Coordinates of C-alpha atoms in Angstrom, one line a residue:
M1 CA 45.9 -24.1 17.3
V2 CA 42.5 -24.8 18.8
S3 CA 42.1 -21.0 19.7
L4 CA 42.8 -20.4 16.0
V5 CA 40.0 -22.8 14.8
W6 CA 36.5 -21.2 13.9
K7 CA 34.0 -22.3 16.2
V8 CA 30.2 -22.3 15.3
V9 CA 28.5 -21.0 18.5
V10 CA 25.1 -19.6 17.2
V11 CA 23.1 -19.9 14.1
F12 CA 21.7 -16.4 13.4
G13 CA 17.7 -16.6 12.9
I14 CA 15.4 -14.3 11.5
L15 CA 12.2 -13.9 13.7
A16 CA 8.6 -13.2 12.7
V17 CA 6.3 -10.8 14.6
G18 CA 3.4 -12.7 15.8
S19 CA 0.5 -12.2 18.4
Q20 CA 3.2 -12.9 21.2
G21 CA 5.4 -10.0 20.2
S22 CA 7.8 -11.9 18.0
L23 CA 9.9 -10.0 15.2
P24 CA 9.2 -10.4 11.3
Q25 CA 10.5 -13.3 9.7
P26 CA 11.3 -13.1 5.9
R27 CA 9.6 -15.2 3.4
S28 CA 13.2 -16.7 2.5
Q29 CA 15.8 -17.2 5.2
R30 CA 19.4 -17.2 4.9
R31 CA 20.9 -18.9 7.9
V32 CA 24.5 -17.9 8.5
S33 CA 26.6 -19.6 11.1
P34 CA 28.6 -17.1 12.8
V35 CA 32.5 -17.5 13.6
R36 CA 34.1 -17.1 16.7
Y37 CA 36.7 -14.3 16.6
D38 CA 40.1 -14.7 18.5
R39 CA 41.6 -11.8 19.9
S40 CA 44.5 -12.5 17.9
E41 CA 45.0 -9.5 15.2
N42 CA 46.4 -12.2 12.3
L43 CA 43.1 -14.2 12.6
A44 CA 40.7 -11.1 13.0
S45 CA 42.5 -9.8 9.9
S46 CA 41.9 -13.2 8.1
V47 CA 38.4 -13.4 9.2
E48 CA 37.5 -10.0 8.1
A49 CA 39.2 -10.3 4.8
Q50 CA 37.3 -13.5 4.2
S51 CA 34.1 -11.7 5.4
E52 CA 34.7 -8.7 3.2
E53 CA 35.1 -11.0 0.2
R54 CA 31.7 -12.8 1.0
F55 CA 30.0 -9.5 1.5
Q56 CA 31.3 -8.1 -2.0
E57 CA 30.0 -11.6 -3.5
V58 CA 26.7 -11.1 -1.9
R59 CA 26.5 -7.5 -2.7
R60 CA 27.1 -8.4 -6.4
G61 CA 24.4 -10.7 -6.3
D62 CA 22.0 -8.3 -4.6
Q63 CA 23.0 -5.5 -7.1
R64 CA 22.1 -7.8 -9.9
R65 CA 18.8 -8.7 -8.3
V66 CA 17.8 -5.2 -7.6
L67 CA 18.5 -4.2 -11.4
L68 CA 16.5 -7.0 -12.5
Q69 CA 13.4 -5.7 -10.1
R70 CA 13.8 -2.1 -10.3
G71 CA 11.1 -1.6 -12.9
A72 CA 8.6 -3.4 -10.5
R73 CA 9.7 -1.8 -7.4
K74 CA 9.3 1.6 -8.9
D75 CA 5.7 0.8 -9.6
A76 CA 5.2 -0.6 -6.2
D77 CA 6.6 2.9 -4.6
I78 CA 4.0 4.7 -6.7
Y79 CA 1.2 2.2 -5.7
L80 CA 1.9 2.6 -2.1
R81 CA 2.3 6.2 -2.0
H82 CA -0.9 6.6 -3.9
E83 CA -2.6 4.2 -1.5
G84 CA -0.9 6.2 1.5
L85 CA 1.0 3.0 2.7
R86 CA 4.6 4.2 1.9
D87 CA 6.5 5.7 4.9
D88 CA 9.2 8.2 3.6
A89 CA 11.6 7.0 6.5
A90 CA 11.1 3.4 5.3
T91 CA 11.8 4.4 1.8
R92 CA 15.1 6.0 2.9
T93 CA 16.3 2.9 5.1
N94 CA 14.3 0.2 3.1
C95 CA 13.4 -1.0 6.6
K96 CA 10.1 -3.0 6.6
N97 CA 9.9 -3.6 10.5
R98 CA 6.7 -3.4 12.4
P99 CA 6.7 -0.9 15.2
I100 CA 8.4 -2.3 18.3
D101 CA 9.2 -0.9 21.6
L102 CA 13.1 -1.6 21.7
V103 CA 15.2 -1.2 24.9
F104 CA 19.0 -1.7 24.7
I105 CA 20.6 -2.9 27.9
I106 CA 24.3 -2.1 27.5
D107 CA 27.1 -3.3 29.9
S108 CA 29.6 -0.4 30.5
S109 CA 31.4 -2.2 33.4
R110 CA 35.3 -1.6 33.8
S111 CA 36.2 -4.4 31.9
V112 CA 34.8 -2.7 28.7
R113 CA 37.6 0.0 27.8
P114 CA 36.8 3.2 26.4
A115 CA 37.6 2.3 22.7
E116 CA 35.6 -0.9 23.2
F117 CA 32.6 1.0 24.7
K118 CA 32.6 3.5 21.9
K119 CA 32.3 0.3 19.4
A120 CA 29.3 -0.8 21.2
K121 CA 27.6 2.2 21.1
E122 CA 28.2 2.5 17.4
F123 CA 26.8 -1.2 17.1
L124 CA 23.7 0.3 18.6
Q125 CA 23.6 3.6 16.4
A126 CA 23.9 1.3 13.3
M127 CA 20.9 -0.7 14.5
V128 CA 18.7 2.2 15.1
D129 CA 19.9 3.7 11.6
S130 CA 18.1 1.0 10.0
L131 CA 14.8 1.2 11.7
V132 CA 11.8 3.6 11.1
I133 CA 11.8 5.9 14.4
G134 CA 8.8 7.6 15.5
R135 CA 5.8 8.1 17.8
D136 CA 3.7 5.5 15.8
A137 CA 6.9 3.6 14.6
T138 CA 9.5 2.1 16.6
R139 CA 10.4 3.8 20.0
V140 CA 14.0 3.2 21.4
G141 CA 15.2 3.4 25.2
L142 CA 18.6 2.7 26.7
V143 CA 19.4 1.1 30.1
N144 CA 23.1 1.5 31.0
Y145 CA 24.5 -0.6 33.7
A146 CA 27.6 -1.7 35.7
S147 CA 27.3 -2.1 39.3
T148 CA 24.6 0.5 39.4
V149 CA 21.8 0.7 36.8
K150 CA 21.1 4.1 34.9
I151 CA 18.3 4.7 32.5
E152 CA 19.7 7.0 29.8
F153 CA 16.6 7.5 28.0
L154 CA 13.1 6.1 27.8
L155 CA 10.7 4.9 25.0
N156 CA 8.8 8.2 25.1
T157 CA 12.1 10.5 25.3
F158 CA 12.9 10.7 21.7
F159 CA 10.6 10.2 18.6
D160 CA 13.1 11.0 15.7
K161 CA 16.0 9.0 14.8
S162 CA 18.7 11.8 14.8
S163 CA 17.9 12.5 18.6
V164 CA 18.3 8.6 19.4
M165 CA 21.6 8.4 17.5
Q166 CA 22.9 11.7 19.3
A167 CA 21.8 10.4 22.7
L168 CA 23.6 6.9 22.1
G169 CA 26.8 8.8 21.3
Q170 CA 26.6 10.7 24.3
V171 CA 26.4 7.8 26.7
E172 CA 29.2 7.5 29.2
P173 CA 30.3 4.4 30.8
L174 CA 29.6 3.5 34.5
A175 CA 32.8 1.8 35.2
S176 CA 32.8 -1.1 38.1
G177 CA 30.7 -4.2 38.4
T178 CA 28.3 -6.2 36.1
M179 CA 24.8 -6.4 37.6
T180 CA 23.1 -7.7 34.6
G181 CA 20.2 -9.0 36.5
M182 CA 19.3 -5.8 38.1
A183 CA 19.6 -4.2 34.9
I184 CA 17.0 -6.7 33.4
R185 CA 14.7 -6.0 36.4
T186 CA 15.1 -2.1 35.9
A187 CA 14.1 -2.5 32.2
M188 CA 11.0 -4.5 33.0
E189 CA 9.9 -2.4 35.8
K190 CA 10.7 1.2 34.7
A191 CA 11.5 1.1 31.0
F192 CA 8.7 -1.0 29.6
T193 CA 6.0 0.7 31.3
K194 CA 3.0 2.5 29.9
E195 CA 4.5 5.7 31.8
A196 CA 7.9 5.2 30.2
G197 CA 6.2 5.2 26.6
A198 CA 5.8 1.3 26.2
R199 CA 2.4 0.7 24.3
S200 CA -0.6 -1.5 25.6
A201 CA -0.7 -5.1 24.9
S202 CA -3.9 -4.5 22.8
M203 CA -1.8 -2.7 20.2
N204 CA 0.1 -6.0 19.4
I205 CA 3.3 -4.3 19.5
A206 CA 6.5 -6.2 20.3
K207 CA 8.5 -5.4 23.4
V208 CA 12.3 -6.2 22.6
A209 CA 15.3 -6.1 24.8
I210 CA 18.8 -6.2 23.5
I211 CA 21.5 -7.1 26.1
V212 CA 25.3 -6.4 25.2
T213 CA 27.8 -7.7 28.0
D214 CA 31.3 -8.7 27.8
G215 CA 31.2 -10.6 31.4
R216 CA 29.6 -12.9 33.8
P217 CA 26.9 -11.4 35.7
Q218 CA 27.7 -10.7 39.3
D219 CA 23.8 -11.3 40.2
K220 CA 21.2 -13.8 39.3
V221 CA 19.8 -13.5 35.9
E222 CA 17.7 -16.9 35.4
E223 CA 14.6 -16.0 37.6
V224 CA 14.4 -12.3 36.5
S225 CA 14.8 -13.1 32.7
A226 CA 12.2 -15.7 33.1
T227 CA 9.9 -13.0 34.7
A228 CA 10.7 -10.7 32.1
R229 CA 10.1 -13.1 29.2
A230 CA 6.6 -14.1 30.7
S231 CA 5.5 -10.4 30.8
G232 CA 6.0 -10.3 27.1
I233 CA 9.6 -8.8 26.8
E234 CA 11.5 -11.1 24.0
I235 CA 15.2 -10.9 25.2
Y236 CA 18.4 -11.0 22.8
A237 CA 21.7 -11.5 24.4
V238 CA 24.9 -10.5 22.6
G239 CA 28.2 -11.6 24.4
V240 CA 31.4 -10.2 23.8
D241 CA 34.8 -11.6 24.7
R242 CA 34.7 -12.9 28.3
A243 CA 31.0 -13.1 28.2
D244 CA 29.7 -16.5 29.7
M245 CA 27.7 -18.5 27.1
A246 CA 25.3 -20.2 29.9
S247 CA 24.3 -16.8 31.3
L248 CA 23.7 -15.6 27.7
K249 CA 21.1 -18.5 27.3
L250 CA 19.7 -18.0 30.9
M251 CA 18.8 -14.5 29.9
A252 CA 17.7 -14.8 26.1
S253 CA 14.4 -16.1 24.9
Q254 CA 13.9 -19.4 23.0
P255 CA 14.9 -20.6 20.5
H256 CA 18.5 -19.6 21.6
D257 CA 19.8 -20.2 18.1
D258 CA 17.8 -17.1 17.1
H259 CA 18.3 -15.1 20.3
V260 CA 22.0 -15.6 21.2
F261 CA 24.9 -13.9 19.5
Y262 CA 28.5 -13.9 20.3
V263 CA 31.8 -12.2 19.1
E264 CA 35.2 -12.5 20.3
T265 CA 36.0 -8.9 20.5
Y266 CA 34.2 -5.5 20.2
G267 CA 36.2 -4.8 17.4
V268 CA 34.2 -7.1 15.2
I269 CA 30.8 -6.6 16.8
E270 CA 29.8 -4.5 13.9
K271 CA 29.5 -7.9 11.9
L272 CA 26.3 -8.5 14.0
T273 CA 24.7 -5.3 12.5
S274 CA 23.4 -6.9 9.3
K275 CA 22.1 -10.0 11.2
F276 CA 20.2 -7.8 13.6
R277 CA 19.1 -5.5 10.8
E278 CA 17.5 -8.6 9.0
T279 CA 16.0 -9.7 12.4
L280 CA 14.3 -6.4 13.3
C281 CA 13.5 -5.2 9.8
G282 CA 12.9 -8.7 7.9
L283 CA 13.8 -9.0 4.2
D284 CA 12.0 -7.1 1.7
P285 CA 9.9 -10.0 -0.2
C286 CA 9.7 -8.2 -3.4
D287 CA 13.3 -7.4 -3.4
Q288 CA 14.1 -11.2 -2.9
G289 CA 12.5 -11.8 -6.4
H290 CA 9.1 -11.9 -7.6
N291 CA 6.8 -12.9 -10.7
C292 CA 4.3 -10.2 -10.7
Q293 CA 3.9 -8.5 -14.1
H294 CA 3.2 -4.9 -13.0
I295 CA 3.4 -4.2 -9.4
C296 CA 4.8 -6.1 -6.4
V297 CA 3.4 -5.0 -2.8
N298 CA 4.9 -6.4 0.5
S299 CA 2.5 -8.5 2.6
G300 CA 3.6 -9.4 5.8
D301 CA 6.5 -11.9 5.0
S302 CA 5.4 -12.5 1.5
Y303 CA 4.0 -10.3 -1.3
I304 CA 1.0 -9.8 -3.3
C305 CA 0.8 -8.7 -7.1
K306 CA -1.2 -5.5 -8.3
C307 CA -2.0 -4.2 -11.7
R308 CA -1.7 -0.6 -12.8
P309 CA -4.9 1.4 -13.5
G310 CA -6.8 0.4 -16.3
Y311 CA -5.9 -3.3 -15.9
I312 CA -7.1 -6.3 -13.7
L313 CA -5.3 -9.3 -11.9
N314 CA -5.7 -12.5 -13.9
P315 CA -6.9 -15.5 -12.0
D316 CA -3.2 -16.6 -11.8
K317 CA -2.7 -13.6 -9.5
K318 CA 0.5 -12.6 -11.3
T319 CA -0.4 -11.3 -14.8
C320 CA -2.4 -8.5 -15.8
S321 CA -5.1 -7.8 -18.6
R322 CA -6.5 -4.4 -19.7
A323 CA -9.8 -3.9 -17.9
D324 CA -13.2 -3.9 -19.3
A325 CA -14.2 -1.0 -17.1
C326 CA -17.9 -1.5 -17.7
T327 CA -17.9 -4.9 -16.5
Q328 CA -16.2 -3.9 -13.2
G329 CA -19.0 -1.7 -12.1
H330 CA -20.4 1.5 -13.4
D331 CA -22.7 4.3 -12.4
C332 CA -24.3 4.9 -15.8
Q333 CA -28.3 5.1 -15.8
H334 CA -28.6 3.6 -19.3
I335 CA -25.3 2.8 -21.2
C336 CA -21.9 2.2 -20.3
V337 CA -19.2 2.6 -23.1
N338 CA -15.6 1.8 -22.4
T339 CA -12.9 4.2 -23.0
R340 CA -9.3 3.7 -23.1
D341 CA -8.5 3.0 -19.3
S342 CA -12.3 4.0 -18.2
Y343 CA -15.9 4.5 -19.4
M344 CA -18.4 7.1 -20.4
C345 CA -22.2 7.1 -20.0
Q346 CA -24.8 7.5 -22.9
C347 CA -28.4 7.4 -23.0
R348 CA -31.1 5.6 -25.1
T349 CA -32.9 7.1 -28.0
G350 CA -35.4 9.7 -26.8
Y351 CA -33.3 10.8 -23.7
V352 CA -30.4 13.2 -23.1
L353 CA -27.6 12.9 -20.5
N354 CA -27.7 15.2 -17.4
T355 CA -24.9 17.5 -16.5
D356 CA -23.9 14.9 -14.0
K357 CA -22.6 12.8 -16.9
K358 CA -24.5 9.6 -15.4
T359 CA -28.2 10.1 -15.5
C360 CA -30.7 10.4 -18.4
S361 CA -33.8 12.4 -18.9
R362 CA -36.7 12.1 -21.6
M363 CA -36.0 14.6 -24.4
D364 CA -38.6 16.9 -25.6
S365 CA -38.3 15.5 -29.2
C366 CA -40.0 18.6 -30.8
S367 CA -38.2 21.2 -29.0
S368 CA -34.8 19.7 -30.3
E369 CA -34.1 19.6 -34.0
H370 CA -36.9 18.0 -36.2
N371 CA -37.6 17.9 -40.0
C372 CA -41.4 18.5 -39.9
Q373 CA -42.4 21.0 -42.6
H374 CA -45.5 22.4 -40.8
I375 CA -46.3 20.8 -37.3
C376 CA -44.1 18.6 -34.8
V377 CA -46.1 16.2 -32.4
K378 CA -44.5 14.3 -29.7
S379 CA -45.1 10.6 -29.8
G380 CA -43.5 8.5 -27.1
D381 CA -39.9 8.9 -27.3
S382 CA -39.9 10.3 -30.8
Y383 CA -42.3 12.7 -32.8
V384 CA -44.7 12.6 -36.0
C385 CA -45.1 15.5 -38.4
M386 CA -48.6 16.9 -39.3
C387 CA -49.7 19.6 -41.9
R388 CA -51.6 22.7 -41.3
K389 CA -55.4 22.8 -42.5
G390 CA -55.8 22.9 -46.3
Y391 CA -52.5 20.8 -46.7
L392 CA -51.7 17.1 -46.9
L393 CA -48.5 15.2 -45.4
N394 CA -46.6 13.9 -48.4
A395 CA -45.3 10.3 -48.7
D396 CA -41.9 11.3 -47.0
N397 CA -44.0 11.9 -43.8
K398 CA -42.2 15.3 -43.4
T399 CA -43.2 17.9 -45.9
C400 CA -46.9 19.0 -46.9
S401 CA -48.5 20.0 -50.2
R402 CA -51.8 21.9 -50.5
S403 CA -54.8 19.9 -50.7
D404 CA -57.6 19.7 -53.5
P405 CA -60.9 19.5 -50.9
C406 CA -63.3 18.8 -53.7
A407 CA -60.9 15.8 -54.9
L408 CA -61.0 14.5 -51.4
G409 CA -64.8 14.2 -51.1
H410 CA -67.6 16.6 -50.9
D411 CA -71.5 16.6 -50.9
C412 CA -72.3 19.1 -53.4
H413 CA -75.3 18.1 -55.7
H414 CA -73.8 19.7 -58.9
I415 CA -70.6 21.5 -58.9
C416 CA -67.5 21.6 -56.2
E417 CA -65.3 24.3 -56.2
N418 CA -62.1 24.7 -54.2
S419 CA -62.2 27.6 -51.9
D420 CA -58.6 28.3 -50.0
A421 CA -58.3 25.1 -47.5
S422 CA -62.0 23.9 -48.1
Y423 CA -64.7 24.1 -50.7
V424 CA -68.2 25.6 -52.0
C425 CA -71.0 24.2 -53.7
K426 CA -72.6 25.7 -57.0
C427 CA -75.5 24.5 -59.2
R428 CA -75.6 24.0 -63.1
A429 CA -77.3 26.6 -65.5
G430 CA -81.3 26.6 -64.8
Y431 CA -80.6 25.7 -61.2
V432 CA -80.3 27.5 -57.8
L433 CA -78.5 26.5 -54.8
N434 CA -80.8 25.7 -51.9
T435 CA -80.3 26.9 -48.4
D436 CA -78.3 24.0 -47.2
Q437 CA -75.8 25.2 -49.6
K438 CA -75.2 21.7 -51.0
T439 CA -78.4 20.8 -53.2
C440 CA -79.7 22.7 -56.3
S441 CA -83.6 23.1 -57.4
R442 CA -84.9 23.9 -61.0
K443 CA -85.4 27.7 -61.1
T444 CA -89.2 28.7 -61.5
K445 CA -90.2 30.5 -64.6
L446 CA -92.0 33.8 -63.8

């Protein structure tokens, strides 16, 4: 009966990518203790039935959460595409992993039967399918081993997902032996090199090796694994069936709870796919629930809130208010006027807006419309009206009336008479006008 009891072997963890090459750790971890599967078909069926029931339960919860968040996620996708941050492949797979240099080290010794080896390859393909593969994204290599080691393809062999998936499907087992230590050394010395496509340490891209084996190593693994880890390679060890747990721990990086995986048969190895997907991709913080009013944008293992155009983020960093565009900064020379979601420029009195719709020039007030009846004269930023000679400006300061020169004042000795726009002097009877045309003298009798 002991063999039929589920035994907790490893707690699956989610790793965070750090400066030492660790993988992204989600903001909210769900730590699930895996079960150890017996080769008994009845137990396997029972386990799979319970796993499927739990899967459907989680799936229903995920669907409800996705529906609630769909509006904000749509806004986030639009925002990221606008900012050039959304990767099309990432959108399709929903994988948020940072670029990593990933090398699979797969055991194809005689103990791995053809059907089991096929299951192992499907497991690797499922992991690749969830990643963003590309020259500037995640690169994948494969080391196949038994008593000999064969590099099936390097990190710089394929830069698209379909090619990697196809290459994984075409790998053939090597048959005898389990030289795991030799395989780790080959990966370290030949697969994780610059020539093989591994990126430099300055790029801060994690180097990850995932070993899948079903047996006890026939060579030493402790020293070579320590050397590989010291060189910056993070090692995950997946044991199947007869795999030796002590050897898995000697190979894997610390903490072992996060780097050692075990299943009873290749028939259930696909159960690890979702756990590795979470480990390599990380959970989407925005999909896990957020309180952004408008847009949720993933930021590392958390998220930040953004607002739609025309709005600004409030001090609570969650809600949004319509923006006062002019107070947010503008390039108007004179006056900024808010419009619906933006602003427009205007000029002060006496100026006109230039064709750039930003700067202003002093206007010629008299060259534009004015209401002077006779003469317009510029005065500062405005103008004044004047009248032609012989006319007077009326009280409205705009119109003009013919003037009465004599009434305005004259220097005639006797009589002033209006003459067009001026006047002439005349004398009364018995007098004559003097040569000054102003004064009069009595006539002399002859």
